[in-house]
Coordinates of C-alpha atoms and ligand atoms in Angstrom, one line a residue:
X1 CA -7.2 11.1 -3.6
X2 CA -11.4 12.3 -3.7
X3 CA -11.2 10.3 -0.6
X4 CA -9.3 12.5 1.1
X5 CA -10.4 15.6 -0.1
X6 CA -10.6 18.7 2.3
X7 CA -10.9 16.9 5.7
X8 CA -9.1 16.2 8.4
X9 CA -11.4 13.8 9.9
X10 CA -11.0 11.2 7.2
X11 CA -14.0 9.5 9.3
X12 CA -16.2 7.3 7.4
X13 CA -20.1 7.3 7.4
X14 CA -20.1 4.8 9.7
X15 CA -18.2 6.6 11.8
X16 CA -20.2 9.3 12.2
X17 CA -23.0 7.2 12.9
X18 CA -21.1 5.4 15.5
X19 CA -23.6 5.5 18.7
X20 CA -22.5 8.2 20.9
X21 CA -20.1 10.1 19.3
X22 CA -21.4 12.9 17.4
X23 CA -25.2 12.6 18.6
X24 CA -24.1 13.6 22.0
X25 CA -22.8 17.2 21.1
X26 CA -26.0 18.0 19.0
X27 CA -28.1 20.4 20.4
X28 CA -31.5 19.7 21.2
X29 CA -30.7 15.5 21.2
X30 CA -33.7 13.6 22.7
X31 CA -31.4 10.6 23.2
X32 CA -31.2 9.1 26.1
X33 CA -28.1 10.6 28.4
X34 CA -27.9 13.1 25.9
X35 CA -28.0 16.4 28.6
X36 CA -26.8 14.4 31.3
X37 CA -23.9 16.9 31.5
X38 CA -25.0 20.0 30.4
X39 CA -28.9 20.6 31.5
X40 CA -30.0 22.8 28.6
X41 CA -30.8 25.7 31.5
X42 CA -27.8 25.9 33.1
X43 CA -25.1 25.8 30.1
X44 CA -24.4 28.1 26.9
X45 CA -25.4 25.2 24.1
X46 CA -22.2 23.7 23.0
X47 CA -20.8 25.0 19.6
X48 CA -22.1 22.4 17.2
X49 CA -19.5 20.5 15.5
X50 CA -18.6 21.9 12.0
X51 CA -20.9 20.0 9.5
X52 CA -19.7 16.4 8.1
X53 CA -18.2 18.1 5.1
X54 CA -17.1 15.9 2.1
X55 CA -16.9 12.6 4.7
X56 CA -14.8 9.8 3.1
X57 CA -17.5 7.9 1.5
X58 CA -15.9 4.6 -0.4
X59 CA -16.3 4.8 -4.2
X60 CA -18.1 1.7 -5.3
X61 CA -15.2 -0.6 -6.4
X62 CA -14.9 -1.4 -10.4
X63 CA -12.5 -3.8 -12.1
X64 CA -11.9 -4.5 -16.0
X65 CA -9.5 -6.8 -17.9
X66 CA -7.7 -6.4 -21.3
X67 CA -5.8 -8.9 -23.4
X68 CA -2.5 -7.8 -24.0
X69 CA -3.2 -8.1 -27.6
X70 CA -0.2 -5.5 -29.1
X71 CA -1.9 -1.9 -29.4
X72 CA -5.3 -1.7 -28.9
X73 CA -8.1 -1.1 -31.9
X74 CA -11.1 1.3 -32.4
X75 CA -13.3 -1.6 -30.9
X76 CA -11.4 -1.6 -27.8
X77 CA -11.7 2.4 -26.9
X78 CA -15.3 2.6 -28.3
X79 CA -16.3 -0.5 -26.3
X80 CA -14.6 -0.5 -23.2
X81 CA -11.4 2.3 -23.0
X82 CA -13.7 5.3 -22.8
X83 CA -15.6 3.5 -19.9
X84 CA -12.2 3.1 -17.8
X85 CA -11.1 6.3 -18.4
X86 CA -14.4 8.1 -17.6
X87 CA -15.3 5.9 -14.7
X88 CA -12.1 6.0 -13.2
X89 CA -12.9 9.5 -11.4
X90 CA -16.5 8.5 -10.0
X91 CA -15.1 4.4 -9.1
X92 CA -12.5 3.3 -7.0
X93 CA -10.9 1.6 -10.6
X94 CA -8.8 -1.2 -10.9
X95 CA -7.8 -2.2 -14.5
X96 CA -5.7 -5.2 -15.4
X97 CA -3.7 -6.5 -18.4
X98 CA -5.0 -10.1 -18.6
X99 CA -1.4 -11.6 -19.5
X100 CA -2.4 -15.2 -18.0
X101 CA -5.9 -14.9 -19.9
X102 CA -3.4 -14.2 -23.5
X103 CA -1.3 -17.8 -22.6
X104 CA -4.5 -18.9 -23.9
X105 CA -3.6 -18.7 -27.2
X106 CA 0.1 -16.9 -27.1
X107 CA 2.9 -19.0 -26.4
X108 CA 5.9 -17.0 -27.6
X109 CA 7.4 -15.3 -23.9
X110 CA 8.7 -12.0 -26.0
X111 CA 6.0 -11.4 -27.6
X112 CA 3.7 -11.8 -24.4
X113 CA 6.5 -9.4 -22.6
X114 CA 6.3 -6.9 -25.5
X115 CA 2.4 -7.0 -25.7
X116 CA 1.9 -6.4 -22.0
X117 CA 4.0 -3.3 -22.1
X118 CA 2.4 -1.8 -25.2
X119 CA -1.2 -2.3 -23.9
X120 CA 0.3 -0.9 -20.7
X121 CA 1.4 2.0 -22.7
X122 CA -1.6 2.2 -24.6
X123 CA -3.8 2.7 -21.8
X124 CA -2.2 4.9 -20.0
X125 CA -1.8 7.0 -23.4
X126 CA -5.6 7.1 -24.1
X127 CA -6.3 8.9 -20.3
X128 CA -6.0 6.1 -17.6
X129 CA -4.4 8.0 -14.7
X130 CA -2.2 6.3 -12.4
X131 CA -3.0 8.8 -9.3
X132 CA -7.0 8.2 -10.1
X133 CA -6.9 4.3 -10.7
X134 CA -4.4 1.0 -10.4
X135 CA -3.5 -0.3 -13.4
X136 CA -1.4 -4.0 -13.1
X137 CA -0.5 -6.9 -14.7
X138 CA -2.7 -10.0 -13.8
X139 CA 0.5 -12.1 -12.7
X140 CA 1.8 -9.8 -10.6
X141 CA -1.2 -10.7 -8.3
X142 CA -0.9 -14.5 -8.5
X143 CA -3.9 -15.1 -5.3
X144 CA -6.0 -14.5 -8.8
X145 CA -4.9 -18.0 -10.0
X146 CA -5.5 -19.7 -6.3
X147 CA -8.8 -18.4 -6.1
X148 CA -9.7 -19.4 -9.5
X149 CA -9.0 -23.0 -8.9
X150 CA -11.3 -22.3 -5.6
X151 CA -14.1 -20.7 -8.0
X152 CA -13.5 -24.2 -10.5
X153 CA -14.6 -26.2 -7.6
X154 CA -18.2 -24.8 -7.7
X155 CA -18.9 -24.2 -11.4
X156 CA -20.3 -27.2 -13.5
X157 CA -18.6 -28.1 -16.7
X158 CA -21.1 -27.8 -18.6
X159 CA -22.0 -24.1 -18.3
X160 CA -18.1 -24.0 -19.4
X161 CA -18.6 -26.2 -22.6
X162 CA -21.9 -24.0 -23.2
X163 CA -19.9 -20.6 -23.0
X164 CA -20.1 -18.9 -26.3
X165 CA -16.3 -17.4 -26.5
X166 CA -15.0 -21.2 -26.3
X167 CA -16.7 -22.2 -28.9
X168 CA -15.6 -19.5 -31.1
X169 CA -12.2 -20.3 -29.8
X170 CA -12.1 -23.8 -30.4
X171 CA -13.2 -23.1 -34.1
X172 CA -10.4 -20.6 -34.6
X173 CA -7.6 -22.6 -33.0
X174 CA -8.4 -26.3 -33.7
X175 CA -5.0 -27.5 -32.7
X176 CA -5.3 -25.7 -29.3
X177 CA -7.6 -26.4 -27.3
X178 CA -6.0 -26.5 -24.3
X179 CA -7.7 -26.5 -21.0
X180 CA -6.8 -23.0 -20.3
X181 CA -9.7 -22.3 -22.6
X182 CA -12.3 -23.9 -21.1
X183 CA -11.4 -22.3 -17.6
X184 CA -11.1 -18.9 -19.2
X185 CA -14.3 -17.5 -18.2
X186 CA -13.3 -18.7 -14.2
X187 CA -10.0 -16.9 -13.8
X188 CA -11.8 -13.5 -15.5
X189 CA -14.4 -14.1 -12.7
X190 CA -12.0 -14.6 -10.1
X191 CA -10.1 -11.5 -11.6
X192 CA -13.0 -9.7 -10.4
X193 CA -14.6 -10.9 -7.2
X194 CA -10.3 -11.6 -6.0
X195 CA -11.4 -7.4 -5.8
X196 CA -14.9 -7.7 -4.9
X197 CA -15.6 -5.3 -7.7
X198 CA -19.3 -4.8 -8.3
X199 CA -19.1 -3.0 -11.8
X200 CA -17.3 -4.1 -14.9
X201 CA -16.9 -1.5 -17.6
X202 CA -16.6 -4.2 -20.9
X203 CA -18.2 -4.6 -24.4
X204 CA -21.3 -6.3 -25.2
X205 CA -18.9 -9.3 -26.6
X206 CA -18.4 -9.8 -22.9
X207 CA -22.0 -10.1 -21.7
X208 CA -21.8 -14.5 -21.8
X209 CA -18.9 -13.7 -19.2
X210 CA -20.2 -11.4 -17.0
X211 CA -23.3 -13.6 -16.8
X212 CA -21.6 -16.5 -15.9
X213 CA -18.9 -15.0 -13.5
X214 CA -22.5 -14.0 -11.6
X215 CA -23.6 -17.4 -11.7
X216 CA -20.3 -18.6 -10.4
X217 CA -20.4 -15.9 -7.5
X218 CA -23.8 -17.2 -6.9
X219 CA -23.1 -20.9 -7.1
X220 CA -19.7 -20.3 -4.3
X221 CA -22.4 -17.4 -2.1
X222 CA -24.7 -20.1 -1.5
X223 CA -22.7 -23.3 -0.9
X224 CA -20.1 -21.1 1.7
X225 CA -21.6 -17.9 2.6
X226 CA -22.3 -14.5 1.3
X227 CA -19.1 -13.6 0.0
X228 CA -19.0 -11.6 -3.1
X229 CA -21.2 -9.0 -4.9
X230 CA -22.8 -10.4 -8.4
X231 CA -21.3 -8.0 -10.6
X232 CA -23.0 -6.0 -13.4
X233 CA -21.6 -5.3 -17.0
X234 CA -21.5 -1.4 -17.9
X235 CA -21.4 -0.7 -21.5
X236 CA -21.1 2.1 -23.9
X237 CA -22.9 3.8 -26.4
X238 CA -20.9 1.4 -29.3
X239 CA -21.2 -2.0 -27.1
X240 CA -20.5 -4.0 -30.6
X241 CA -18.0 -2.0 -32.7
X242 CA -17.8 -4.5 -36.2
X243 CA -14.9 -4.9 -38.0
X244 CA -12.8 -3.1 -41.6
X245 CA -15.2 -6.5 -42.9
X246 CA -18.3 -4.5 -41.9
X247 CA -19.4 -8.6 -40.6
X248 CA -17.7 -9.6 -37.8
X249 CA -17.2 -8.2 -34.4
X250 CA -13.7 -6.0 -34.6
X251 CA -11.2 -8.3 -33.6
X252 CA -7.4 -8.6 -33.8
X253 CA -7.9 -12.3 -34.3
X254 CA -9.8 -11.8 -37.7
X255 CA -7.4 -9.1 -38.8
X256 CA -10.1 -6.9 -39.3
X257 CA -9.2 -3.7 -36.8
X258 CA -8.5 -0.2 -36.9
X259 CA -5.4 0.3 -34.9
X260 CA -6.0 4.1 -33.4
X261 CA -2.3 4.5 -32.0
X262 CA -0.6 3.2 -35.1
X263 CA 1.0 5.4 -37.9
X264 CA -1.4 7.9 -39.7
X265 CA -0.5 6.2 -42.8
X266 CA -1.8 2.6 -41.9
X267 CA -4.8 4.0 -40.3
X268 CA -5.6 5.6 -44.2
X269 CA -4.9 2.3 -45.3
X270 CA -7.3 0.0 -42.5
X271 CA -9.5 2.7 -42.6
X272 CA -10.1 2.9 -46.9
X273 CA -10.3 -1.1 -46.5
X274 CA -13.6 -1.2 -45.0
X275 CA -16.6 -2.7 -46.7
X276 CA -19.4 -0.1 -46.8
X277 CA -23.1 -0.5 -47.8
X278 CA -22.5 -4.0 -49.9
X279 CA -25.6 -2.3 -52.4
X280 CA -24.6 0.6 -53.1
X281 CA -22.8 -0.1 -56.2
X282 CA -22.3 2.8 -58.8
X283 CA -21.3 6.2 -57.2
X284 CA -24.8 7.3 -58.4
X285 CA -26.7 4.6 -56.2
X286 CA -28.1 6.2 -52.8
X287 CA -26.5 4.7 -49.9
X288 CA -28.0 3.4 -46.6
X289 CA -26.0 4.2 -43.8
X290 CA -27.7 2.6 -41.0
X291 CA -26.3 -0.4 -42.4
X292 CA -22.8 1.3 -43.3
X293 CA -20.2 0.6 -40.7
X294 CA -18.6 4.1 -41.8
X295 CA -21.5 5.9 -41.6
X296 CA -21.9 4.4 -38.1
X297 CA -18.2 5.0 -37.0
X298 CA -18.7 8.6 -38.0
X299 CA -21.0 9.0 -35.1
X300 CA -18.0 9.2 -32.6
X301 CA -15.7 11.0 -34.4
X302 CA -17.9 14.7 -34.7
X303 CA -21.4 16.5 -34.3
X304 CA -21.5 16.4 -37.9
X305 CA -22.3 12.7 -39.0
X306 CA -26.0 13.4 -39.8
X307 CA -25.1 15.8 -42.5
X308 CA -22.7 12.8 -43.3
X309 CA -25.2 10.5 -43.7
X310 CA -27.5 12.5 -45.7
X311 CA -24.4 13.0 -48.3
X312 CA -24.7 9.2 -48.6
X313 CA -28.1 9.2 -48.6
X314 CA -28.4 11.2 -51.6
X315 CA -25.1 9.6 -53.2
X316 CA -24.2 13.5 -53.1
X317 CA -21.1 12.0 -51.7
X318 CA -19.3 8.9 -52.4
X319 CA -18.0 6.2 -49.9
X320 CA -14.5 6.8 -50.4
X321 CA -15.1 10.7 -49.9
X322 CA -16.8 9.0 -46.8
X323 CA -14.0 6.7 -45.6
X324 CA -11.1 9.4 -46.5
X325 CA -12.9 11.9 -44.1
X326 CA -13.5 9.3 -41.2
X327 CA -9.4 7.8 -41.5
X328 CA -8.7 12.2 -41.1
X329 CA -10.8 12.2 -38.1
X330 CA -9.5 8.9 -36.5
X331 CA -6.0 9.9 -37.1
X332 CA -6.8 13.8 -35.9
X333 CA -8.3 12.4 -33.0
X334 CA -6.2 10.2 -31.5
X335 CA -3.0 12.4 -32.4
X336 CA -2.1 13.6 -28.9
X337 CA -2.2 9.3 -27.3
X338 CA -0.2 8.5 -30.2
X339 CA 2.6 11.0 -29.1
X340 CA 2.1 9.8 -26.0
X341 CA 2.1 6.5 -26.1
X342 CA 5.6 7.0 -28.4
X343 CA 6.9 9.0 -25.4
X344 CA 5.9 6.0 -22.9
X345 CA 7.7 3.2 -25.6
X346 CA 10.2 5.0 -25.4
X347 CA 10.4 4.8 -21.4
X348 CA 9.7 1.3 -20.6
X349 CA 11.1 1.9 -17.1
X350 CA 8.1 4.1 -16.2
X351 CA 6.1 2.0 -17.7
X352 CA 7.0 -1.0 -15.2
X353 CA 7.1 1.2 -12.3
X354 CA 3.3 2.7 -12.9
X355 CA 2.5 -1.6 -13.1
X356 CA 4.9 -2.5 -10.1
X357 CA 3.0 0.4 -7.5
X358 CA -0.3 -0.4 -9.3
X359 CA 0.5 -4.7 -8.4
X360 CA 1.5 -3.7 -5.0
X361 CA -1.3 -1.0 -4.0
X362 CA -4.4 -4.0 -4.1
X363 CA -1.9 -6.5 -2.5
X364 CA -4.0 -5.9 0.8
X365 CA -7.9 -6.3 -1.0
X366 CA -6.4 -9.8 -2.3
X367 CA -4.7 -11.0 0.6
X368 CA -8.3 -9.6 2.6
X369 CA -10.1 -11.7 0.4
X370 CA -8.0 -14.8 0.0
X371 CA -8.0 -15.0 4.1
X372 CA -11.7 -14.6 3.8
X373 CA -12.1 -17.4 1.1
X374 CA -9.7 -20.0 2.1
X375 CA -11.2 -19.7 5.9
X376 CA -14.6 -20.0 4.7
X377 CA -13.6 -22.8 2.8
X378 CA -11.9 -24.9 5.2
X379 CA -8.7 -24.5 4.1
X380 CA -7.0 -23.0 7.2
Ligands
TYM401 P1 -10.5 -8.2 -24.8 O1 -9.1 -8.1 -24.5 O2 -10.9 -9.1 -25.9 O3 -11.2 -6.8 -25.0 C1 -11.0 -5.7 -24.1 C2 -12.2 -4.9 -24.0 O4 -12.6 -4.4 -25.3 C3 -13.9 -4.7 -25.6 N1 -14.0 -5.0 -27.1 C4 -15.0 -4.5 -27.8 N2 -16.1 -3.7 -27.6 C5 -16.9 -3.4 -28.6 N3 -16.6 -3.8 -29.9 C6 -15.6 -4.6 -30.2 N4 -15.4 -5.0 -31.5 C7 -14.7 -5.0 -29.2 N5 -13.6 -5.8 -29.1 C8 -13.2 -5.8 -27.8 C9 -14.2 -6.0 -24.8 O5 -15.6 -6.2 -24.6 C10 -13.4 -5.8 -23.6 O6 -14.2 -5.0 -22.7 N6 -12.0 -11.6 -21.5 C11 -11.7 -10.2 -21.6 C12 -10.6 -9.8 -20.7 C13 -10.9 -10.0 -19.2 C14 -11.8 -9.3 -18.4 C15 -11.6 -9.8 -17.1 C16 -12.8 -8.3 -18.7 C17 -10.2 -10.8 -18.4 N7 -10.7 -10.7 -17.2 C18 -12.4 -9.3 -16.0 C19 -13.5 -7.8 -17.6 C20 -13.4 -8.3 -16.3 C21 -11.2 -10.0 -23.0 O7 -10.7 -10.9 -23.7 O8 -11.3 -8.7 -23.5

């Protein structure tokens, strides 16, 4: 809608700099032919045209994907969420629910169905605006999967094998490995050169992808053509959010998340889980939290968190004091989503429709860049 803002022109820069057109009607042009017509002498000077206000300059194009892992956790929104919803008024945003990424590792239909539409929910809950970005499900595209199988065709198998995320993966599900796995990391690339997005808003856990969705744009560029933009990762000020463990990266595959849109009383119950400073043992002992992953969620949740910290620091407080106050500020905080995202539950209908207009509005960058692809590929 910023595109359209204010003008009736809805010209583009290019257009005003289209040889001819404006520079003719400004006064005192030294261009050639410029006061062919009107000798500068003999004519009143022409009313110069109203300035180029608010032109329709095209917001730089940004795309991020999200499992459709149930709700989302604290990871999630500190990592990535608060990116989308931020950079969706400066970007032209396009957000995606990765439900082809999830058949990865979930192979039960309602639950995928049911997942998709929460995460949906969620988003839209926690400030992504359908009139200010598109938000769809990655099979409602389906070019994504042809040009991934394109994108296969140029990336080695061994920077694949070497990729940490299926490493992890084939660890954690030992009797799955299915191929889907291994080409993970070349469907999320061609998730986001399918838009020719040049930013992606993700967590740090993400950086090995972005890297090698780069390589893999450079890899197709210079065997066919210039063709896509390398895109850059964006991160937040919490681009690793660790888990209830206070170890491992938050995750809902360890079990170790904070789940902001669930019921206050589980919150209390994930939150008063976590593992603090693992030396501070007696009440009495000073604790250190640089190291605490409660001190260090604090942070986000108010001004306050160095007077926080120095509580621990000189044991005048204790951790659960610590712990009880941060659950109180998670839950207080994310109060208004939760209601919302109850509301949108409840109306799955909208829901879909939000998905269906979001699907259908990039239909034309995809089809552009499938024509584009399979022609410079010798496919048509
Ligand atoms: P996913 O679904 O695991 O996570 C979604 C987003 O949340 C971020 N995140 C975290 N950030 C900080 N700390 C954490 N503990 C944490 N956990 C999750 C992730 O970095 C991510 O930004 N492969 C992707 C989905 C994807 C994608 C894409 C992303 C598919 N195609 C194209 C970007 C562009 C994934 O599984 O994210």
């Amino acid at each position: 809608a910023g595109a359209e803002r204010g003008t009736t022109h809805r010209a583009t820069a290019d257009t005003w700099n289209m040889p001819g057109m404006v520079p003719e009607r400004t006064p005192g042009s030294s261009r050639p032919g410029a006061g062919r017509l009107h000798s500068g002498t003999m004519t009143i000077e022409l009313a110069p045209l109203p300035a180029p206000v608010e032109t329709a300059r095209p917001r730089p194009r940004i795309f991020s994907g999200i499992q459709p892992s149930g709700a989302p956790h604290i990871g999630n929104d500190l990592g990535a969420i608060r990116n989308y919803v931020r950079l969706q008024a400066e970007y032209e945003a396009i957000y995606c629910i990765v439900d082809y990424h999830a058949l990865t590792s979930v192979h039960d239909p309602d639950r995928l169905r049911r997942q998709t539409r929460e995460m949906a929910s969620a988003l839209l809950a926690l400030g992504l605006d359908p009139e200010r970005c598109t938000l769809f499900v990655q099979s409602h595209r389906p070019e994504v999967t042809e040009l991934a199988w394109l994108l296969a065709t140029v990336t080695p198998v061994s920077w694949l094998e070497r990729t940490p995320t299926y490493k992890e993966k084939k660890l954690n599900q030992p009797e799955d490995i299915n191929h889907g796995l291994l080409a993970y990391p070349v469907l999320q690339a061609a998730d986001i050169v399918l838009y020719k997005a040049s930013v992606v808003p993700v967590g740090k856990d993400q950086a090995a992808h972005l890297e090698l969705s780069r390589e893999i744009v450079r890899a197709f560029n210079v065997r066919y053509g210039e063709t896509f933009p390398e895109p850059k990762a964006v991160f937040t000020s919490a681009p690793v959010v660790l888990g209830t463990d206070g170890v491992k990266k938050m995750s809902k595959s360890v079990g170790n998340t904070i789940e902001i849109l669930a019921s206050p009383d589980e919150i209390r119950r994930q939150v008063m889980s976590m593992v603090t400073d693992t030396q501070r043992i007696l009440r009495t002992d000073p604790g250190r939290p640089e190291v605490c992953n409660v001190c260090q969620l604090h942070r986000f949740f108010g001004t306050d968190y160095e007077q926080i910290w120095e509580g621990e620091r000189t044991a005048r407080t204790g951790c659960v004091d610590t712990k009880r106050l941060l659950a109180e500020r998670i839950i207080e905080h994310y109060a208004p989503a939760r209601e919302r995202y109850r509301e949108l539950i409840a109306q799955p209908g909208q829901v879909d429709r939000v998905l269906a207009q979001g699907a259908e509005r990039i239909r034309p960058i995809a089809e552009a860049t499938m024509t584009e692809v399979r022609e410079k590929m010798g496919l048509r």
